């Protein structure tokens, strides 16, 4: 067994902290983390629940390989009903928090109810108590983490927290751990804020000693690490350039959504790319990038640690931002940059720092700014509405709007509701670039067709981390497919979605899947976990998780109509690049996908499918 | 040839594989709280630094021990704690200028790096070469090579 077999249940309403045994029968069916916590969630929560009501629950969960020497074995996830989407949400984060929770002896924490006043949860091994957070409320994630470490007189305590965005009801607030890692999407931080829960502080010294066959496990993890080290993406591309390795590649493909998806190529992409981060600045002769960094247990180390240009307008006289800090990763660089037509690398890093400091998702924030800029260019929003001129390309507007969103000031309050609600409010719902009210990430589905289907059918709204067919359509992993055609994409999307659900349930990082297939993680899981974990069983677990999430969303009121893309991607062809003249073929792919999944024409899993998966 | 652990902090990514390997090798568990090597993260400088015992030639921990519980492993040169003899007085933890001998409340003894008998698990686990186990007389070799490579020896146009 690699599970601690212990669940910590926190009733925030009455302040109780209780330990209960992990449901081991479910662990065999759903593995851990995303799958297992979602099983708990759907068993305990009414799908129709208002995400911000006390009846919603929030689960922080580890996987069986979290806190082990398996490469990247440090992940944790937050499962809840998303504040932004109203769909099942599962946001995954690295850093060190997840491993520490495991070392403290817990598999997951279930938060329920709502605290009458701001609190934080303090865990020291098997001791758990809620503490007053009045002095932390109204402060940033950075301040919260630092203050808790000082108060506990323990620099080794690990903290996850919400910033002011999560307190102020920004619908895409995230939960930040270790200063710049985040459970980023769908508004999981908003749910945490609605419960008056400011932070979780964990110190664990018990370790993860309960591995089924430690010797076989060590051998399997060593073999796995070798595969990662020898792979071009995980062994060279990601450590050297980070995820930003993609900026120029995706732009060349004509799949870099630009100015709210009006364009598919950004003329200033190079200025905000990995290559630019490694060039010496004319102002101070230093590079933007300081070093790469790993999360717990990770032998890839894709993380970027950068230092902002002290002379940049955004941080003049603000020395608190001059130190080395996290960013830029590709998704944030795209959302804050190309999506708004902003080509100022330092401005993007400033906005990114604000997102980390006050805990909100740079993808949804950046894309919402993009939508607001389009509304401004159309004359629907005026400078007087926004509080400034906000044309596409304005770095000044981006920086100021980030600050205002963090604090809930002026137009920042409107940006905090996300692009879907903002565009709806101003009579232009079609200008919101997303699915299920969640904004697209950094791949235009006119140039990478499979991603259109992956977005449309993602259970947590538009997302690249539910079925990353970019791997196949762009990088040729595991096999190269043509990004410009719809043929074969239904099966490809299903395969990626099911495999991803297994990675997300194991404690490992999905980035390993550039080099690892299920065949690489199967021996690691099987050596660590009680039971017989065959390839067949893992494949079934992935598909079971996907269908369970689907069932929750259908019960929450979503229908096939929600498995769709905004009209722009279906009717306005790409203007330039290899995909010039193409729109996304979602209407052709969707029925193929439903058939592939064993769902009826309305996207509802058939009785046979559910029966086959034991649902 | 005597070997020693050599640490190049510039290569450290902070993955903590060394700490996991140390705890597994010495305690049979995956628990960084039991590791004898620690990685320090200087967040605002973007620096991560693995730190452990340097096996001083004139080891103050060894000299300070009142019960001779710390002995030299002649094969590796490591200063090794004999748990059976250690009385947990902690004087060595005070004597060590670097803080790399630490008390373990659970056992009532101290622990420090013993070079795993000559095959250090941390160095084996390090994915980036930040921790290596090299000829003790030539720990500067890589640094010398790096600087030598930067020396401009190309012929000048005019002398």
XYZ file of C-alpha atoms in Angstrom:
774
model
C 0.000 0.000 0.000
C 1.137 3.496 -0.692
C -1.888 5.184 0.760
C -1.774 6.363 4.355
C -5.338 5.026 4.639
C -6.376 8.126 6.523
C -8.750 10.940 5.664
C -8.941 14.150 7.636
C -12.457 15.577 7.730
C -12.839 19.213 8.721
C -16.283 20.552 9.528
C -15.698 24.279 9.242
C -19.165 25.126 10.547
C -18.611 23.603 13.978
C -14.814 23.553 13.929
C -14.307 19.809 14.314
C -11.345 17.866 12.886
C -11.831 14.124 12.684
C -9.837 11.223 11.298
C -11.518 8.472 9.331
C -10.239 5.459 7.410
C -9.770 5.785 3.661
C -12.259 3.754 1.650
C -9.870 1.099 0.325
C -12.479 -0.451 -1.931
C -12.731 2.875 -3.762
C -8.936 3.199 -3.804
C -8.816 0.003 -5.876
C -11.333 1.473 -8.322
C -10.112 5.071 -8.488
C -6.430 4.858 -7.451
C -6.084 8.173 -5.590
C -5.909 11.953 -5.928
C -8.209 13.115 -8.786
C -10.100 9.846 -9.161
C -10.506 8.922 -5.521
C -11.263 12.430 -4.251
C -13.807 12.916 -7.022
C -15.456 9.640 -5.986
C -15.739 10.992 -2.437
C -17.001 14.315 -3.770
C -19.728 12.958 -6.039
C -20.857 10.569 -3.290
C -21.268 13.364 -0.768
C -22.298 16.491 -2.679
C -25.513 17.336 -4.538
C -24.541 18.121 -8.154
C -26.940 21.078 -8.154
C -25.232 22.734 -5.193
C -24.278 26.406 -5.461
C -20.457 26.277 -5.609
C -20.153 29.122 -3.125
C -22.623 27.768 -0.592
C -21.577 25.947 2.593
C -23.071 22.767 1.108
C -20.268 22.595 -1.448
C -17.200 20.705 -0.242
C -13.529 21.113 -1.037
C -11.082 18.221 -1.005
C -7.292 18.478 -0.950
C -5.871 15.152 -2.013
C -2.630 13.310 -2.650
C -1.951 10.285 -4.844
C -0.388 6.986 -3.802
C 2.956 8.052 -5.326
C 2.916 11.523 -3.745
C 5.843 11.798 -1.329
C 7.768 8.910 -2.857
C 10.984 9.013 -4.908
C 9.060 8.393 -8.144
C 10.045 11.270 -10.390
C 7.544 14.151 -10.021
C 5.880 12.333 -7.107
C 4.891 15.459 -5.263
C 1.545 16.420 -6.718
C -1.675 17.192 -4.908
C -5.078 18.168 -6.246
C -8.043 20.200 -5.125
C -11.451 18.773 -6.005
C -14.668 20.746 -5.667
C -17.511 22.161 -7.758
C -15.844 25.017 -9.616
C -16.850 28.579 -8.835
C -16.124 29.684 -12.401
C -17.719 26.763 -14.204
C -20.306 25.106 -11.996
C -18.748 21.854 -13.239
C -16.634 19.304 -11.425
C -13.263 20.935 -10.753
C -9.936 19.296 -10.116
C -6.877 21.525 -10.019
C -3.429 20.037 -9.627
C -0.325 21.587 -8.092
C 3.312 20.732 -7.501
C 5.754 22.397 -5.155
C 6.289 20.717 -1.788
C 2.892 20.991 -0.103
C 1.454 17.696 -1.388
C 4.407 15.600 -0.253
C 4.316 17.250 3.170
C 0.626 16.387 3.563
C 1.522 12.787 2.785
C 4.428 12.860 5.245
C 2.019 14.073 7.921
C 0.146 10.813 7.498
C -2.916 11.879 5.492
C -4.212 10.945 2.049
C -6.757 13.731 1.799
C -8.524 16.516 3.650
C -12.264 17.015 3.167
C -13.495 20.494 4.063
C -17.214 20.935 4.562
C -19.513 23.718 5.755
C -18.373 27.270 6.333
C -16.429 28.751 9.185
C -18.167 31.644 10.992
C -14.863 33.562 10.910
C -11.570 33.392 9.004
C -9.500 30.369 10.027
C -6.556 28.335 8.849
C -5.950 24.644 9.338
C -2.747 23.674 11.087
C -1.535 20.095 10.754
C 1.428 18.595 12.547
C 1.482 14.905 11.769
C -1.678 13.424 13.312
C -2.595 16.636 15.140
C -4.956 18.953 13.274
C -6.588 22.117 14.530
C -8.316 25.181 13.153
C -6.674 28.446 14.140
C -7.803 32.042 13.928
C -6.811 33.728 10.656
C -8.144 37.190 11.395
C -4.604 38.587 11.144
C -4.089 36.889 7.779
C -7.397 37.814 6.148
C -6.956 40.664 3.715
C -3.341 39.766 3.040
C -1.535 38.079 0.147
C -0.499 34.450 -0.216
C 3.129 35.511 0.163
C 2.444 37.350 3.404
C 0.315 34.494 4.695
C 2.978 31.867 4.049
C 5.713 33.979 5.632
C 3.605 34.880 8.668
C 2.592 31.270 9.356
C 6.224 30.119 9.170
C 7.196 32.841 11.628
C 4.291 32.200 13.979
C 4.947 28.468 14.035
C 8.678 29.146 14.403
C 9.160 26.488 11.778
C 10.685 27.325 8.390
C 9.947 23.759 7.270
C 6.169 24.053 7.491
C 4.502 23.977 4.051
C 1.612 26.281 3.326
C -1.130 26.622 0.742
C -3.360 29.659 0.899
C -5.676 31.999 -0.916
C -4.843 35.641 -1.549
C -7.133 38.611 -1.683
C -8.603 37.414 -4.988
C -10.033 34.338 -3.265
C -11.399 36.483 -0.451
C -12.902 39.035 -2.856
C -14.768 36.450 -4.886
C -12.715 36.588 -8.085
C -14.337 33.598 -9.772
C -11.036 32.181 -11.025
C -9.102 32.483 -7.763
C -6.571 29.750 -7.159
C -4.856 28.165 -4.172
C -1.150 28.993 -4.067
C 1.447 26.842 -2.334
C 5.198 27.342 -1.894
C 4.914 30.965 -3.150
C 4.443 30.232 -6.817
C 2.869 26.852 -7.433
C -0.899 26.795 -7.750
C -3.998 24.685 -7.977
C -4.867 27.151 -10.665
C -8.055 26.698 -12.586
C -11.844 26.736 -12.255
C -11.978 28.897 -9.127
C -11.034 26.374 -6.464
C -9.583 29.286 -4.445
C -12.916 31.087 -4.637
C -14.616 28.103 -3.029
C -11.956 28.051 -0.313
C -12.531 31.759 0.311
C -16.291 31.275 0.496
C -15.665 28.918 3.412
C -13.591 31.517 5.283
C -10.629 29.162 5.024
C -7.478 31.186 4.465
C -4.732 28.592 4.492
C -3.541 25.110 5.334
C -0.184 24.731 7.074
C 1.360 21.255 7.193
C 4.392 19.782 8.870
C 4.873 16.067 8.388
C 7.745 14.013 9.714
C 6.234 10.529 9.459
C 7.272 9.951 5.855
C 5.816 7.617 3.262
C 7.244 4.289 4.338
C 4.289 2.095 3.449
C 5.314 0.939 -0.006
C 4.210 -2.560 -1.059
C 7.595 -3.678 -2.392
C 10.230 -0.988 -1.709
C 12.987 -2.766 -3.605
C 10.926 -3.282 -6.754
C 9.600 0.228 -6.378
C 13.093 1.754 -6.246
C 14.087 -0.238 -9.333
C 10.964 0.906 -11.190
C 11.472 4.559 -10.282
C 15.129 4.467 -11.325
C 14.138 2.970 -14.685
C 11.475 5.643 -15.078
C 13.936 8.446 -14.338
C 16.275 7.119 -16.981
C 13.512 7.335 -19.574
C 12.799 10.947 -18.596
C 16.481 11.903 -18.702
C 16.987 10.399 -22.158
C 13.892 11.940 -23.718
C 14.416 15.117 -25.769
C 11.418 16.932 -24.249
C 11.753 15.957 -20.576
C 15.542 15.584 -20.612
C 16.462 18.726 -22.545
C 13.627 20.938 -23.812
C 11.727 21.412 -20.549
C 14.728 21.837 -18.192
C 16.406 24.308 -20.551
C 13.487 26.351 -21.823
C 10.593 25.376 -19.575
C 7.108 25.147 -21.016
C 7.998 28.392 -22.798
C 9.805 26.183 -25.307
C 6.380 26.176 -27.010
C 5.913 29.918 -27.668
C 7.752 30.115 -30.988
C 6.761 26.580 -32.013
C 3.025 27.147 -31.587
C 3.242 30.580 -33.193
C 4.935 29.095 -36.252
C 2.110 26.560 -36.470
C -0.428 29.330 -36.608
C -2.047 28.105 -33.408
C -1.132 30.903 -30.990
C -4.447 32.598 -30.167
C -3.865 36.337 -30.420
C -6.010 39.346 -29.440
C -8.922 37.304 -28.118
C -8.558 34.738 -30.906
C -8.943 37.326 -33.686
C -5.572 36.154 -34.975
C -3.656 32.901 -34.739
C -0.137 34.315 -34.889
C 1.427 37.001 -32.722
C 3.971 39.251 -34.411
C 5.749 39.811 -31.090
C 5.789 36.159 -29.952
C 9.573 36.047 -29.988
C 9.761 38.932 -27.498
C 7.850 36.920 -24.906
C 9.421 33.516 -25.606
C 11.866 31.278 -23.712
C 14.609 32.539 -25.990
C 13.871 36.147 -24.954
C 13.945 35.163 -21.269
C 17.527 33.963 -21.723
C 18.794 37.122 -23.447
C 20.597 39.914 -21.624
C 18.453 43.002 -21.127
C 19.785 46.320 -22.416
C 18.750 48.048 -19.167
C 20.746 46.047 -16.635
C 22.724 43.506 -18.635
C 21.008 40.618 -16.818
C 18.831 37.881 -18.185
C 15.176 37.679 -17.166
C 15.607 33.986 -16.326
C 17.611 33.256 -13.176
C 17.388 29.480 -13.005
C 15.144 26.481 -13.510
C 13.509 24.796 -10.558
C 11.933 21.480 -9.662
C 8.886 20.579 -7.635
C 9.206 17.816 -5.035
C 10.786 14.704 -6.479
C 10.906 16.021 -10.028
C 13.870 15.096 -12.202
C 12.625 17.247 -15.111
C 12.709 20.701 -13.450
C 10.712 22.720 -15.984
C 9.942 25.546 -13.518
C 11.169 29.046 -14.281
C 12.577 31.393 -11.682
C 13.028 34.902 -13.015
C 13.954 38.355 -11.909
C 11.986 41.307 -13.198
C 13.728 44.383 -14.615
C 13.868 46.829 -11.695
C 13.620 49.765 -14.084
C 10.377 48.557 -15.670
C 7.472 50.959 -15.162
C 5.424 48.324 -13.337
C 7.877 47.886 -10.448
C 9.737 51.189 -10.146
C 9.810 51.949 -6.410
C 8.351 48.503 -5.614
C 11.380 46.541 -4.345
C 9.092 43.814 -3.013
C 8.888 42.540 -6.615
C 12.588 42.720 -7.404
C 13.577 39.347 -5.963
C 13.715 36.112 -7.924
C 10.289 34.518 -8.239
C 8.218 32.076 -10.256
C 7.456 32.588 -13.957
C 6.985 32.909 -16.770
C 5.472 29.617 -17.815
C 4.055 29.241 -21.314
C 0.365 29.422 -20.409
C 0.777 32.601 -18.370
C 3.067 34.214 -20.943
C 0.483 33.483 -23.616
C -2.619 34.559 -21.655
C -1.092 37.750 -20.327
C 0.740 38.399 -23.596
C -0.478 37.149 -26.967
C -4.117 36.925 -25.862
C -4.006 40.697 -25.292
C -1.460 41.546 -27.948
C 1.027 42.614 -25.261
C 4.653 41.950 -26.230
C 6.355 43.392 -23.139
C 7.986 40.475 -21.280
C 8.542 42.433 -18.059
C 4.910 43.564 -17.974
C 3.811 39.953 -18.316
C 6.047 38.921 -15.434
C 4.635 41.735 -13.276
C 1.067 40.626 -13.972
C 2.155 37.034 -13.326
C 3.655 37.995 -9.951
C 0.397 39.692 -8.988
C -1.504 36.527 -9.949
C 0.801 34.477 -7.697
C 0.828 36.990 -4.870
C -2.929 37.380 -4.652
C -3.890 33.980 -5.984
C -5.739 34.102 -9.293
C -5.442 32.114 -12.489
C -3.362 33.986 -15.085
C -5.020 32.055 -17.929
C -8.569 33.100 -17.099
C -7.457 36.568 -16.017
C -5.384 37.205 -19.146
C -8.099 35.896 -21.438
C -10.713 38.018 -19.661
C -8.551 41.101 -20.187
C -8.377 40.059 -23.855
C -12.172 39.969 -24.042
C -12.402 43.356 -22.306
C -9.892 44.825 -24.757
C -12.001 43.602 -27.655
C -15.134 45.126 -26.085
C -13.126 48.344 -25.726
C -11.994 48.284 -29.354
C -15.620 47.730 -30.436
C -16.644 50.789 -28.432
C -18.855 48.745 -26.102
C -16.646 49.458 -23.115
C -15.395 53.039 -22.798
C -12.249 54.337 -21.140
C -14.520 55.753 -18.462
C -15.931 52.276 -17.757
C -12.499 50.704 -17.416
C -10.764 53.639 -15.805
C -8.141 53.865 -18.543
C -7.527 53.416 -22.243
C -7.389 49.666 -22.852
C -6.615 48.850 -26.483
C -5.026 45.553 -27.482
C -1.302 45.720 -26.818
C -1.438 48.045 -23.804
C 1.068 46.810 -21.231
C 0.062 49.662 -18.920
C -3.569 48.533 -18.934
C -2.597 44.903 -18.327
C -0.475 45.763 -15.275
C -2.987 48.138 -13.751
C -5.895 45.739 -14.357
C -3.986 42.929 -12.637
C -3.563 45.063 -9.543
C -7.205 46.191 -9.621
C -8.454 42.605 -10.012
C -6.360 41.429 -7.066
C -7.820 44.156 -4.874
C -11.343 44.094 -6.294
C -11.079 47.763 -7.218
C -13.167 49.492 -9.900
C -13.244 47.597 -13.181
C -11.128 44.886 -11.551
C -14.343 43.737 -9.903
C -15.850 43.132 -13.378
C -12.773 41.335 -14.642
C -13.075 39.066 -11.630
C -16.280 37.506 -12.957
C -14.464 36.004 -15.956
C -14.955 36.531 -19.675
C -18.219 34.580 -20.058
C -20.145 36.614 -17.511
C -18.444 39.870 -18.583
C -19.290 39.427 -22.275
C -22.814 38.303 -21.427
C -23.304 41.400 -19.305
C -22.285 43.625 -22.211
C -24.473 41.842 -24.741
C -21.683 40.024 -26.567
C -21.609 36.485 -25.117
C -19.998 35.190 -28.306
C -16.802 37.126 -27.528
C -15.952 34.977 -24.523
C -13.296 32.536 -25.656
C -13.918 29.464 -23.586
C -16.019 26.405 -22.836
C -18.337 25.956 -19.839
C -17.433 29.510 -18.770
C -13.740 28.634 -18.455
C -11.279 30.409 -20.744
C -9.171 28.615 -23.352
C -5.498 28.005 -22.761
C -2.742 28.718 -25.289
C -3.596 26.606 -28.337
C -5.901 27.750 -31.131
C -8.087 24.875 -32.200
C -8.233 26.047 -35.796
C -4.560 25.130 -36.114
C -4.690 22.090 -33.797
C -8.051 20.464 -34.526
C -7.972 17.810 -31.823
C -7.651 20.439 -29.119
C -11.036 21.838 -30.138
C -12.642 18.540 -29.220
C -10.523 18.220 -26.074
C -11.656 21.687 -24.953
C -15.312 21.147 -25.824
C -15.542 17.871 -23.936
C -13.249 18.649 -20.995
C -15.079 17.954 -17.775
C -13.729 21.052 -16.084
C -14.299 23.485 -18.948
C -11.751 24.568 -21.544
C -8.411 23.133 -20.523
C -5.225 21.774 -22.044
C -4.572 19.421 -19.134
C -7.467 17.046 -19.667
C -6.440 15.734 -23.065
C -3.268 17.236 -24.447
C -3.438 16.139 -28.061
C -0.822 18.822 -28.781
C 1.619 16.078 -27.824
C 0.519 13.999 -30.796
C -0.545 16.712 -33.249
C 2.531 18.915 -32.750
C 5.268 16.896 -31.090
C 4.505 13.431 -32.448
C 4.017 11.795 -29.034
C 3.264 8.911 -29.022
C 2.586 9.114 -32.785
C 2.387 12.095 -35.107
C -1.071 13.041 -36.312
C -1.984 15.840 -38.713
C -3.079 18.895 -36.678
C -5.154 20.282 -39.543
C -7.614 17.402 -39.925
C -10.441 16.085 -37.760
C -10.093 12.437 -38.826
C -9.056 10.139 -36.010
C -9.206 12.862 -33.369
C -12.186 11.422 -31.488
C -10.244 8.298 -30.570
C -7.109 10.313 -29.885
C -8.907 12.668 -27.499
C -10.522 9.783 -25.623
C -7.176 7.996 -25.246
C -5.466 11.134 -23.935
C -8.335 11.953 -21.564
C -8.400 8.481 -20.017
C -4.618 8.210 -19.652
C -4.438 11.718 -18.147
C -7.011 10.747 -15.535
C -4.649 7.952 -14.401
C -1.596 10.238 -14.199
C -3.678 12.799 -12.267
C -4.763 10.108 -9.819
C -1.308 8.711 -9.121
C 0.573 11.626 -7.558
C 2.699 12.113 -10.678
C 2.945 15.125 -12.962
C 1.286 14.977 -16.373
C 4.461 16.429 -17.917
C 6.091 13.024 -17.501
C 3.719 11.845 -20.234
C 5.911 13.531 -22.848
C 8.224 10.594 -22.189
C 6.172 8.105 -20.200
C 3.159 6.135 -21.328
C 0.947 4.145 -18.988
C 3.414 1.290 -19.529
C 6.089 3.353 -17.757
C 4.019 4.258 -14.716
C 2.319 0.850 -14.360
C 5.392 -0.828 -12.783
C 5.839 2.090 -10.393
C 2.193 2.023 -9.284
C 2.123 -1.766 -9.072
C 5.266 -1.922 -6.903
C 3.965 0.791 -4.577
C 0.273 -0.032 -4.272
C -1.540 -2.943 -2.744
C -3.475 -4.884 -5.353
C -2.687 -6.067 -8.843
C -2.261 -2.941 -10.979
C -2.156 -4.162 -14.544
C -2.222 -1.993 -17.682
C -5.774 -3.177 -18.256
C -6.859 -2.133 -14.775
C -5.250 1.297 -15.116
C -6.908 1.897 -18.486
C -10.256 1.023 -16.954
C -9.633 3.319 -13.973
C -8.980 6.237 -16.343
C -12.165 5.669 -18.308
C -14.170 5.127 -15.116
C -12.973 8.461 -13.709
C -13.841 10.288 -16.907
C -17.376 8.880 -16.971
C -17.890 9.568 -13.266
C -16.990 13.236 -13.825
C -19.286 13.329 -16.851
C -22.164 11.914 -14.816
C -21.701 14.637 -12.205
C -21.757 17.376 -14.831
C -24.864 15.964 -16.492
C -26.589 15.831 -13.114
C -25.461 19.414 -12.498
C -27.403 20.459 -15.600
C -24.833 20.418 -18.398
C -25.917 19.001 -21.752
C -24.409 18.240 -25.166
C -24.934 21.923 -26.019
C -22.188 22.752 -23.541
C -19.717 20.549 -25.435
C -19.193 23.288 -27.961
C -16.817 26.037 -29.026
C -17.523 29.778 -29.407
C -18.799 30.730 -32.882
C -15.570 32.533 -33.736
C -13.665 29.259 -33.918
C -16.388 27.633 -36.024
C -17.037 30.465 -38.467
C -14.034 32.827 -38.644
C -11.190 31.064 -40.463
C -7.578 31.425 -39.349
C -6.159 34.425 -41.196
C -2.528 33.385 -41.473
C -0.125 30.481 -41.083
C -0.428 26.788 -41.931
C -4.085 26.693 -40.811
C -5.079 29.701 -42.942
C -8.683 29.356 -44.103
C -9.551 26.678 -41.521
C -12.170 26.716 -38.783
C -12.482 24.014 -36.121
C -14.486 20.968 -37.076
C -16.066 20.382 -33.688
C -19.508 19.560 -35.088
C -17.999 16.699 -37.063
C -15.822 15.397 -34.233
C -18.381 15.570 -31.397
C -20.699 12.745 -32.571
C -17.681 10.603 -33.425
C -16.381 11.191 -29.917
C -19.704 10.320 -28.261
C -19.746 7.062 -30.218
C -16.126 6.363 -29.294
C -17.028 6.857 -25.629
C -20.076 4.644 -25.701
C -22.390 7.600 -25.090
C -25.699 8.249 -26.840
C -26.173 11.100 -29.316
C -26.950 13.460 -26.456
C -23.607 12.741 -24.835
C -25.094 10.606 -22.068
C -23.189 7.421 -21.176
C -25.282 4.384 -22.126
C -26.310 1.789 -19.577
C -23.870 -0.647 -21.204
C -20.986 1.757 -20.825
C -21.772 2.500 -17.207
C -22.236 -1.179 -16.466
C -18.952 -2.090 -18.126
C -17.157 0.453 -15.912
C -18.984 -0.515 -12.745
C -20.670 2.864 -12.371
C 42.001 7.105 -3.553
C 39.960 8.890 -0.947
C 36.736 10.375 -2.289
C 34.494 13.084 -1.009
C 31.047 14.476 -1.685
C 31.247 17.467 -3.938
C 28.362 19.905 -4.151
C 27.728 22.294 -7.029
C 24.777 24.363 -5.860
C 24.370 25.969 -9.285
C 23.131 22.649 -10.614
C 20.595 22.016 -7.841
C 16.922 22.257 -8.835
C 15.492 21.551 -5.364
C 13.850 18.221 -6.227
C 14.908 16.650 -2.900
C 15.673 13.259 -4.464
C 18.891 13.329 -2.371
C 16.922 13.676 0.862
C 14.597 10.846 -0.097
C 17.520 8.616 -1.051
C 19.336 9.397 2.209
C 16.349 8.505 4.360
C 15.746 5.287 2.421
C 19.394 4.215 2.570
C 19.813 4.910 6.266
C 16.353 4.337 7.691
C 14.585 2.224 5.087
C 11.810 4.806 4.747
C 10.919 7.626 2.389
C 11.022 10.539 4.789
C 13.006 13.706 4.213
C 12.690 14.563 7.914
C 15.234 11.776 8.536
C 17.687 12.875 5.867
C 21.274 13.754 6.739
C 21.575 16.017 3.727
C 19.349 19.082 3.489
C 18.568 21.314 0.531
C 18.111 24.972 1.420
C 15.969 27.124 -0.802
C 16.817 30.812 -0.941
C 13.599 31.767 -2.700
C 14.253 35.405 -3.401
C 17.672 34.736 -4.854
C 16.594 31.725 -6.892
C 19.279 29.604 -5.233
C 19.010 26.070 -3.910
C 21.866 24.653 -1.896
C 22.341 21.032 -0.789
C 24.273 20.906 2.459
C 25.768 18.082 4.475
C 28.871 17.031 6.449
C 32.182 17.763 4.727
C 34.039 15.101 6.794
C 36.573 17.546 8.329
C 40.091 16.130 8.543
C 40.333 17.478 12.066
C 36.782 16.685 13.059
C 35.575 18.715 16.003
C 32.560 16.466 16.504
C 34.898 13.512 16.939
C 37.193 15.400 19.283
C 34.297 16.692 21.362
C 32.607 13.325 21.880
C 33.130 12.252 25.507
C 32.472 8.561 24.815
C 34.394 8.144 21.545
C 31.195 7.326 19.669
C 32.457 9.038 16.514
C 35.178 7.118 14.711
C 36.929 7.418 11.376
C 35.986 4.870 8.723
C 39.456 4.200 7.366
C 38.143 3.045 4.010
C 36.254 6.249 3.230
C 37.568 8.824 5.689
C 34.015 9.373 6.901
C 33.435 10.318 10.520
C 30.883 7.729 11.594
C 28.590 7.727 14.621
C 28.452 4.428 16.474
C 24.855 4.412 17.693
C 25.540 1.752 20.293
C 28.091 3.983 22.001
C 26.423 7.385 21.511
C 24.765 8.633 24.687
C 22.895 11.478 23.012
C 24.690 14.223 24.961
C 24.658 16.465 21.857
C 28.078 17.962 22.550
C 29.108 17.122 18.985
C 26.161 19.122 17.645
C 27.558 22.111 19.513
C 31.128 21.446 18.428
C 30.350 21.122 14.725
C 30.813 24.565 13.141
C 28.462 23.705 10.268
C 25.465 22.180 12.028
C 25.675 18.928 10.108
C 25.503 16.627 13.150
C 21.974 16.525 14.491
C 20.103 14.933 17.340
C 17.302 12.486 16.565
C 14.709 12.633 19.323
C 13.158 9.331 18.258
C 16.352 7.329 18.901
C 17.994 9.565 21.486
C 21.205 9.506 19.418
C 22.841 11.856 16.944
C 23.151 11.241 13.229
C 25.419 12.568 10.518
C 26.516 11.690 7.009
C 28.685 8.536 6.861
C 29.136 8.530 3.075
C 26.999 5.348 2.969
C 30.170 3.286 3.358
C 31.606 4.687 0.134
C 28.593 4.672 -2.192
C 26.598 7.753 -1.232
C 22.893 7.366 -2.067
C 22.390 11.127 -2.435
C 24.975 11.405 -5.198
C 23.468 8.399 -6.973
C 19.995 9.919 -6.797
C 20.894 13.441 -7.899
C 19.513 13.928 -11.418
C 21.590 16.990 -12.307
C 25.081 16.274 -11.017
C 24.749 18.864 -8.260
C 25.981 16.186 -5.839
C 28.873 14.008 -6.977
C 31.317 11.697 -5.233
C 34.793 12.470 -6.512
C 38.528 12.258 -5.790
C 38.968 14.156 -2.530
C 42.185 15.741 -3.775
C 40.530 17.069 -6.904
C 37.125 18.464 -5.913
C 38.104 21.610 -7.791
C 38.756 19.814 -11.052
C 35.451 20.648 -12.750
C 35.646 24.260 -11.669
C 39.197 24.521 -12.965
C 38.135 22.981 -16.248
C 35.241 25.411 -16.574
C 37.475 28.428 -15.975
C 40.194 27.006 -18.184
C 37.611 26.795 -20.959
C 36.946 30.497 -20.576
C 40.616 31.426 -20.952
C 41.233 33.256 -24.195
C 44.246 31.546 -25.715
C 43.580 32.510 -29.296
C 46.505 34.234 -31.017
C 46.328 38.019 -30.910
C 46.292 39.926 -34.170
C 49.130 42.125 -32.972
C 51.325 41.353 -30.009
